[in-house]
PDB file of C-alpha atoms in Angstrom:
ATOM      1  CA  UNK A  26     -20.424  -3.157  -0.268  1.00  0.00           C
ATOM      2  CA  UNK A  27     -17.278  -1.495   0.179  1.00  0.00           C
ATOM      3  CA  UNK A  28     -15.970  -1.493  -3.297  1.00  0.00           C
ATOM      4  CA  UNK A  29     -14.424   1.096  -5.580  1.00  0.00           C
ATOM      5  CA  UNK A  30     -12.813   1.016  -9.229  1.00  0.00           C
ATOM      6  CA  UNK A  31     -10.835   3.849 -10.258  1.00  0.00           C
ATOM      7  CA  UNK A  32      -9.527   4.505 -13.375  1.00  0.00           C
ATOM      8  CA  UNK A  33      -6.408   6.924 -14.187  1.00  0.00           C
ATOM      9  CA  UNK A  34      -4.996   8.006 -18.078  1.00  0.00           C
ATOM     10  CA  UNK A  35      -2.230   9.897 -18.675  1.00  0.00           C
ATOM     11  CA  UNK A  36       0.042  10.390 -21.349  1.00  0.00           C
ATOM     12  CA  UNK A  37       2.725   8.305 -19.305  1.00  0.00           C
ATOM     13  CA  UNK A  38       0.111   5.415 -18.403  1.00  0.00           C
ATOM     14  CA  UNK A  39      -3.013   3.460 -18.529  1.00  0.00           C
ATOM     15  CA  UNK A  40      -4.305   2.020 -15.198  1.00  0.00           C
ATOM     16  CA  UNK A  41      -7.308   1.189 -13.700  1.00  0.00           C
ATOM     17  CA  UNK A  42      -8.077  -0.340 -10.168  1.00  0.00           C
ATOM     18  CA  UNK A  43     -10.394  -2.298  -8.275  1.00  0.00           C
ATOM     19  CA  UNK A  44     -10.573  -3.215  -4.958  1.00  0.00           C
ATOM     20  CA  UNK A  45     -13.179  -4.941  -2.423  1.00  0.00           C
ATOM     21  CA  UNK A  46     -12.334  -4.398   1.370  1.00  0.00           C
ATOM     22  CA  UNK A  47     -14.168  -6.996   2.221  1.00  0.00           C
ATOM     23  CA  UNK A  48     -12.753  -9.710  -0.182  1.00  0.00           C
ATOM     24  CA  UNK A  49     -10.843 -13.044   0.266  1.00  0.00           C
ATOM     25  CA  UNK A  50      -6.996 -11.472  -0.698  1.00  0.00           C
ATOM     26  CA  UNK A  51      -7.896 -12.406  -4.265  1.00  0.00           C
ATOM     27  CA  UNK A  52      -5.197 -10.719  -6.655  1.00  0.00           C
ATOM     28  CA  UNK A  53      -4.561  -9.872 -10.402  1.00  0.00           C
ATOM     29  CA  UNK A  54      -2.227  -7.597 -11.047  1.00  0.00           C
ATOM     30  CA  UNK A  55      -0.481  -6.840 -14.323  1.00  0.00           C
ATOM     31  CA  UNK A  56       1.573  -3.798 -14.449  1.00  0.00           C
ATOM     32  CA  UNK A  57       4.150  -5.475 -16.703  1.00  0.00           C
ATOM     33  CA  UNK A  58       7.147  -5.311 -13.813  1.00  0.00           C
ATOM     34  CA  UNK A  59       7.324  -9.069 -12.724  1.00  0.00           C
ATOM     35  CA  UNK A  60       8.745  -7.762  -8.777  1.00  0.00           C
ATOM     36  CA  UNK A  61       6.026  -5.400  -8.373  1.00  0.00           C
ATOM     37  CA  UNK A  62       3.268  -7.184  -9.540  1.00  0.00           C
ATOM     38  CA  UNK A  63       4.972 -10.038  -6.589  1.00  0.00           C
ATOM     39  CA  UNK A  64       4.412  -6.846  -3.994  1.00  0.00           C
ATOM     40  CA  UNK A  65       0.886  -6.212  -5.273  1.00  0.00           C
ATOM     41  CA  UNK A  66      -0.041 -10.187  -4.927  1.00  0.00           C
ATOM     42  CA  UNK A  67       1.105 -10.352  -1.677  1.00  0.00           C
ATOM     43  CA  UNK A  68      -0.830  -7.095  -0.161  1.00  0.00           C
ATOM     44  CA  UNK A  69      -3.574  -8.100  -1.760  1.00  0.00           C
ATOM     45  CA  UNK A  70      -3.246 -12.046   0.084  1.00  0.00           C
ATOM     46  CA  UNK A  71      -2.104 -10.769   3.555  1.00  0.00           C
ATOM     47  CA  UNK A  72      -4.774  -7.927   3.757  1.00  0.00           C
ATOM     48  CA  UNK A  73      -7.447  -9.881   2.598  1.00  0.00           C
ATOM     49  CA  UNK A  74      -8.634  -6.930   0.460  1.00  0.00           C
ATOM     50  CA  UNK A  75      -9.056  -8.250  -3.347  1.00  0.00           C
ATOM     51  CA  UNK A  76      -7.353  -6.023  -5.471  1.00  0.00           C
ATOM     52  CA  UNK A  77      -6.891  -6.216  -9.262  1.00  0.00           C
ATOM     53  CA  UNK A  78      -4.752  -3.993 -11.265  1.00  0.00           C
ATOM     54  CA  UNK A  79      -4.770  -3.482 -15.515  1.00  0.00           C
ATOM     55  CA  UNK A  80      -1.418  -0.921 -15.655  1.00  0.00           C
ATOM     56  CA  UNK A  81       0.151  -0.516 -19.423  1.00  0.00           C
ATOM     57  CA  UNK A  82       3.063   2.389 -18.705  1.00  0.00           C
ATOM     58  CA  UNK A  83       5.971   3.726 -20.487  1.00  0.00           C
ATOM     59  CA  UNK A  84       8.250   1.223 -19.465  1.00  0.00           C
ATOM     60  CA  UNK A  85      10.441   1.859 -22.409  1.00  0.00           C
ATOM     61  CA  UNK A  86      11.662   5.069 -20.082  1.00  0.00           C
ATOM     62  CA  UNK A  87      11.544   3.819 -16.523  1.00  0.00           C
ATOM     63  CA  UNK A  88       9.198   1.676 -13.705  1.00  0.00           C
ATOM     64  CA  UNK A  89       8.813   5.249 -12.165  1.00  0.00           C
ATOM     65  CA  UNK A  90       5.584   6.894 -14.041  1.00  0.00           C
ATOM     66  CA  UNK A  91       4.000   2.780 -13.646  1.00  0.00           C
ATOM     67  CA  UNK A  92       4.725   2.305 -10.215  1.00  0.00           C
ATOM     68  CA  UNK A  93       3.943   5.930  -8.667  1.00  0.00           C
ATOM     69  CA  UNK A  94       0.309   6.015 -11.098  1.00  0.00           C
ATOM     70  CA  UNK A  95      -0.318   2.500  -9.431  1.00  0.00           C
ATOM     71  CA  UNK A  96       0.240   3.793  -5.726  1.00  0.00           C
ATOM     72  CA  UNK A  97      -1.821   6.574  -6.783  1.00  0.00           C
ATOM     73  CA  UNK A  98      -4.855   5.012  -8.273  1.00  0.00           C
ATOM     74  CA  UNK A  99      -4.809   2.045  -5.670  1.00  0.00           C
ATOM     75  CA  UNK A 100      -4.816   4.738  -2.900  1.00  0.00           C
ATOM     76  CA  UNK A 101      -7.872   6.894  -4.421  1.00  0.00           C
ATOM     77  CA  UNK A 102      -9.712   3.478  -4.687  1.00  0.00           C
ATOM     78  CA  UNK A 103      -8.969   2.314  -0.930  1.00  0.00           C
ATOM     79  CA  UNK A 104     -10.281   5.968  -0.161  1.00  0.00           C
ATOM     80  CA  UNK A 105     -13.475   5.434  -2.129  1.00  0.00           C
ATOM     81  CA  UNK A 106     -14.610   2.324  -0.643  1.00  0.00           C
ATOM     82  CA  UNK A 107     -14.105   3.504   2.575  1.00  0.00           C
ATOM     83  CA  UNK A 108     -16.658   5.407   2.002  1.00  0.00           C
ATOM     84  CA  UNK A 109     -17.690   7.611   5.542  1.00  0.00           C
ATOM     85  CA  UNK A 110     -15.323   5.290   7.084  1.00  0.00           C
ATOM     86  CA  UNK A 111     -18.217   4.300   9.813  1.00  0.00           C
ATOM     87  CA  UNK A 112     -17.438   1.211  11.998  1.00  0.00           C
ATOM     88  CA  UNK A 113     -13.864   0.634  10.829  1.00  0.00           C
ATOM     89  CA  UNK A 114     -10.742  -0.204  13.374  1.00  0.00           C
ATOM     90  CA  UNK A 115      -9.020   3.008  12.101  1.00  0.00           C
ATOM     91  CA  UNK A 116      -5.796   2.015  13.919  1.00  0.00           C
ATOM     92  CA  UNK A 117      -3.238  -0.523  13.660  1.00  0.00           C
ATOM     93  CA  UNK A 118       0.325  -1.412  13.975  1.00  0.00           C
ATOM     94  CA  UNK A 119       2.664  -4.542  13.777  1.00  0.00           C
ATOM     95  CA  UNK A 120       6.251  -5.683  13.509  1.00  0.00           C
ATOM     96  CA  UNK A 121       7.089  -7.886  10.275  1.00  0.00           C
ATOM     97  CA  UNK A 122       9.657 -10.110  10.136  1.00  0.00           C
ATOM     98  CA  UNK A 123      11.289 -11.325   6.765  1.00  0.00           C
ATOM     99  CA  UNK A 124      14.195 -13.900   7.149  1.00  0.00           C
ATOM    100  CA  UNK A 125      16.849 -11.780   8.660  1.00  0.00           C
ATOM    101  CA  UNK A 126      14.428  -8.031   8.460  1.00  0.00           C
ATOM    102  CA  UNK A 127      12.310  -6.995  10.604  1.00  0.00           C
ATOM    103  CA  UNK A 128      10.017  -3.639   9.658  1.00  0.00           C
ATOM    104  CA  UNK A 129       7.798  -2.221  12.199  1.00  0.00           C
ATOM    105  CA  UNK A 130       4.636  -0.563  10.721  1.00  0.00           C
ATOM    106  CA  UNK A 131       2.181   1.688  11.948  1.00  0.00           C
ATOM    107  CA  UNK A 132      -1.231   2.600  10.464  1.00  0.00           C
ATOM    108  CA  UNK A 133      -3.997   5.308  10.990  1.00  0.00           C
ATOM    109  CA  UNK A 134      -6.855   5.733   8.938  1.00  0.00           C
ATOM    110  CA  UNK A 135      -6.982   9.410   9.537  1.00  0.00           C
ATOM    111  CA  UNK A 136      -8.058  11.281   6.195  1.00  0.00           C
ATOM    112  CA  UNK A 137      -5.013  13.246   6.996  1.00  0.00           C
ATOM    113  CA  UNK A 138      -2.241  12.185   5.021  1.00  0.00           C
ATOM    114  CA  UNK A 139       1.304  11.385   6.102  1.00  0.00           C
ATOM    115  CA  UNK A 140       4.032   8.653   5.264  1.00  0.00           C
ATOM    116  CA  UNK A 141       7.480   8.385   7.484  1.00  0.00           C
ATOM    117  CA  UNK A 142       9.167   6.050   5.684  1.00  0.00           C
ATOM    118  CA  UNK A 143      12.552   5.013   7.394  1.00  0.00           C
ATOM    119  CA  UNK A 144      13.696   1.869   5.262  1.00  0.00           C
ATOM    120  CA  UNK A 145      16.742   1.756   3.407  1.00  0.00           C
ATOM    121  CA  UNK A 146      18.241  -1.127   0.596  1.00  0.00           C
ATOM    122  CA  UNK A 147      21.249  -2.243  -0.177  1.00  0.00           C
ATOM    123  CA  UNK A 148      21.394  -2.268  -3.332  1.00  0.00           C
ATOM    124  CA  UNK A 149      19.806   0.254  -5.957  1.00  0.00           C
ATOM    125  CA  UNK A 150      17.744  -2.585  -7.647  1.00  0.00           C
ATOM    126  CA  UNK A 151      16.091  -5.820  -6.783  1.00  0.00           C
ATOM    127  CA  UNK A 152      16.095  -7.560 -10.084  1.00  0.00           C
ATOM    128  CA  UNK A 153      15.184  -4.587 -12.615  1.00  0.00           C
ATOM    129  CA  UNK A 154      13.226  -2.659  -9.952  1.00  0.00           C
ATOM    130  CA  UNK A 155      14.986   0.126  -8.729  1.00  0.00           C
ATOM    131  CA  UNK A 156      14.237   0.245  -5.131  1.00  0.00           C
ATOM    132  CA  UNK A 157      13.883   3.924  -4.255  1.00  0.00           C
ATOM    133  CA  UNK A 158      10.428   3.103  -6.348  1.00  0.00           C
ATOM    134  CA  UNK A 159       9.105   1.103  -2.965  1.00  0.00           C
ATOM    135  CA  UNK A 160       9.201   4.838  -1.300  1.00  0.00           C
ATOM    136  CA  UNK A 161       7.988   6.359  -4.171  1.00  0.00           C
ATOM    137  CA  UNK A 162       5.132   3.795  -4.477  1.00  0.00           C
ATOM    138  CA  UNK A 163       4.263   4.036  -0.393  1.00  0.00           C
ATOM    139  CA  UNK A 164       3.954   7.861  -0.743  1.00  0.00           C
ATOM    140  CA  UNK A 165       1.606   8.127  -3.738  1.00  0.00           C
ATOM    141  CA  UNK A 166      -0.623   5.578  -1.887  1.00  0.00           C
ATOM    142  CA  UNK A 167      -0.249   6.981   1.588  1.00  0.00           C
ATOM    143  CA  UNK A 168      -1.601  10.537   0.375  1.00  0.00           C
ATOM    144  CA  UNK A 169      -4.154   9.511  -1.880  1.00  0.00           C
ATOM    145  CA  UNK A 170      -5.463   7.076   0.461  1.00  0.00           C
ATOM    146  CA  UNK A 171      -5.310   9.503   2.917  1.00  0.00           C
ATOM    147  CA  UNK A 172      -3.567   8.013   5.671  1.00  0.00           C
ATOM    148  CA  UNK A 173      -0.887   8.279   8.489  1.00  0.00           C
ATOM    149  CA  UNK A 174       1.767   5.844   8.056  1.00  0.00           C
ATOM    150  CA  UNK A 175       5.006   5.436   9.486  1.00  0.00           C
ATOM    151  CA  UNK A 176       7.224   2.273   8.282  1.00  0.00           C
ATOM    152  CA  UNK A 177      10.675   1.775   9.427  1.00  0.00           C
ATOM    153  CA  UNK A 178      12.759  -0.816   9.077  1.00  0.00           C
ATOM    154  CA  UNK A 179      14.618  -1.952  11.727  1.00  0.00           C
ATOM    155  CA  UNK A 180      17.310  -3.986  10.705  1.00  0.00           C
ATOM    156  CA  UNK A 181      17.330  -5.751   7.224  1.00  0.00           C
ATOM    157  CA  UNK A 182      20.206  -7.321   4.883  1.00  0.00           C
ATOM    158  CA  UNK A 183      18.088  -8.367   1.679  1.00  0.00           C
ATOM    159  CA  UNK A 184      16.957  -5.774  -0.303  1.00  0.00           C
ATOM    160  CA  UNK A 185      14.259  -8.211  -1.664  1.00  0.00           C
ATOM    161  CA  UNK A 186      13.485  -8.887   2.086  1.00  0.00           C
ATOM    162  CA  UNK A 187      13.504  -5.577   2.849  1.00  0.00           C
ATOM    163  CA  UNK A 188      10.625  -4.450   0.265  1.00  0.00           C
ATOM    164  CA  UNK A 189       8.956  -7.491   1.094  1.00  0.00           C
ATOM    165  CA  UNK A 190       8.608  -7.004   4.749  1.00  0.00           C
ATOM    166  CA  UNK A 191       7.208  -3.390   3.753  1.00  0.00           C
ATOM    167  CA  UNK A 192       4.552  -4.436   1.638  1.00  0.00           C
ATOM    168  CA  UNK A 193       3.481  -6.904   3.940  1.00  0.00           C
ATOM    169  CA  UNK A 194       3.540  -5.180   6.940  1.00  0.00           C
ATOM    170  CA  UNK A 195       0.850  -2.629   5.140  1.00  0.00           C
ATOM    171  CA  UNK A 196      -1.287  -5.136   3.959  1.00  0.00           C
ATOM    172  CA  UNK A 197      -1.728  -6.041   7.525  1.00  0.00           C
ATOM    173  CA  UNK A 198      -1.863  -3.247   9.141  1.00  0.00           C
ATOM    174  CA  UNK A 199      -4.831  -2.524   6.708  1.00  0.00           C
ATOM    175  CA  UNK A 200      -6.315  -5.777   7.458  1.00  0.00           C
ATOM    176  CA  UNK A 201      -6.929  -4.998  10.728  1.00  0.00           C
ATOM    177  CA  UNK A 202      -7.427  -1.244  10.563  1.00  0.00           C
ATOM    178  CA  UNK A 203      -9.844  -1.510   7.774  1.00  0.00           C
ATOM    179  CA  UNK A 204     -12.032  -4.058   9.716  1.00  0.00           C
ATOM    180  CA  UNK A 205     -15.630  -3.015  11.024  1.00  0.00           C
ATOM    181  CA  UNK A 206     -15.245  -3.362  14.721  1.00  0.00           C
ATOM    182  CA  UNK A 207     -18.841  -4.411  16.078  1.00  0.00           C
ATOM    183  CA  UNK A 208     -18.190  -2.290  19.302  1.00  0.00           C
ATOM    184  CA  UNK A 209     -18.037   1.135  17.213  1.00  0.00           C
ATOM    185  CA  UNK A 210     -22.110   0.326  16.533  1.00  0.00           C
ATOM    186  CA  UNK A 211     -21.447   2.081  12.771  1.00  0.00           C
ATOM    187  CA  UNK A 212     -19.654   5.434  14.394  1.00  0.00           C
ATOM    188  CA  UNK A 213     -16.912   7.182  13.337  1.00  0.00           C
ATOM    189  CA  UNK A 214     -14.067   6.466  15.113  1.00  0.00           C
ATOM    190  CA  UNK A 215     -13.538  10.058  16.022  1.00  0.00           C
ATOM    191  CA  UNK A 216     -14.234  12.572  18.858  1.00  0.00           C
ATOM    192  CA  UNK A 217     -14.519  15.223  15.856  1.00  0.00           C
ATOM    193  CA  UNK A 218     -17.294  12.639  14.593  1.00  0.00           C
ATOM    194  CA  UNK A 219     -15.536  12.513  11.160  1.00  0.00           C
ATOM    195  CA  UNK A 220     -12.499  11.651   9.823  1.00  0.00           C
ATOM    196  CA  UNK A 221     -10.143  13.735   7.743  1.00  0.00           C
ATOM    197  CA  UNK A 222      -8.939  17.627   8.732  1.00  0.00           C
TER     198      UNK A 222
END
């Protein structure tokens, strides 16, 4: 079963983590930021992974230490239930449109880790997110998941759109590079014969 739970304290937050690769896109996340918790929901739906997060942060300061922890913990736990990564896609890459964005993302499973993140927002906050979180967020996962992964966004008016498009293009971009792919016959899908380094 390709499952993982990982659980992160700090003096800034609280947060533990579960995910199932191989779920149904079930979600439950409570982080205590209504947008983000709408961006968790919806990469857990389009990626088909089931994902639950229990986050309790200092959001008396800031969504920063919250959101960053969350991208960290969620990342570790993708990592973990990977396991050997034996079987799986590895690659995968997609445009998403949103209404009037469109964000073109581009996944490898790699154990190497890497982000390029080329989106920008109108406006500093989407509600009371501030949106610079969204990079901050895709980092933290990107290295502790330990992936390549470039998202741009192409063209986009809507900051809400814009974050949206984002988070959905990664969920499927993992739903289809996390996949076990029948003609791989359990191998790793590298000519080093393992992945990450």
């Amino acid at each position: 079963m390709r499952k993982a739970t990982i659980k992160r304290a700090t003096k800034e937050t609280q947060i533990e983590v579960s995910v199932n690769l191989d779920g149904t896109g079930a979600s439950n996340s409570t982080t205590g930021i209504g947008f983000f918790d709408h961006m968790l929901d919806l990469l857990a739906r389009h990626s088909r992974i089931d994902i639950t997060v229990k986050a309790v942060g200092d959001l008396h300061v800031d969504f920063h230490h919250t959101t960053e922890d969350v991208g960290i913990a969620l990342g570790q736990a993708v990592k973990h239930a990977l396991g050997d990564m034996a079987g799986i896609t590895r690659y995968a890459s997609l445009y998403m449109p949103m209404d009037e964005t469109l964000t073109r993302v581009a996944l490898d499973i790699s154990g190497r880790p890497f982000l390029v993140f080329k989106s920008t927002f109108p406006t500093h906050k989407i509600g009371e997110f501030d949106t610079e979180l969204v990079r901050e967020w895709f980092t933290a996962f990107a290295v502790q998941a330990g992936v390549t992964l470039h998202v741009e966004t192409l063209y986009g008016e809507n900051s809400h759109h814009i974050a949206e498009s984002c988070f959905k293009g990664l969920a499927r971009a993992l739903r289809t590079a996390v996949a076990i792919d029948p003609r791989n016959a359990g191998e790793v899908p590298s000519t080093k014969g393992q992945l990450g380094g």
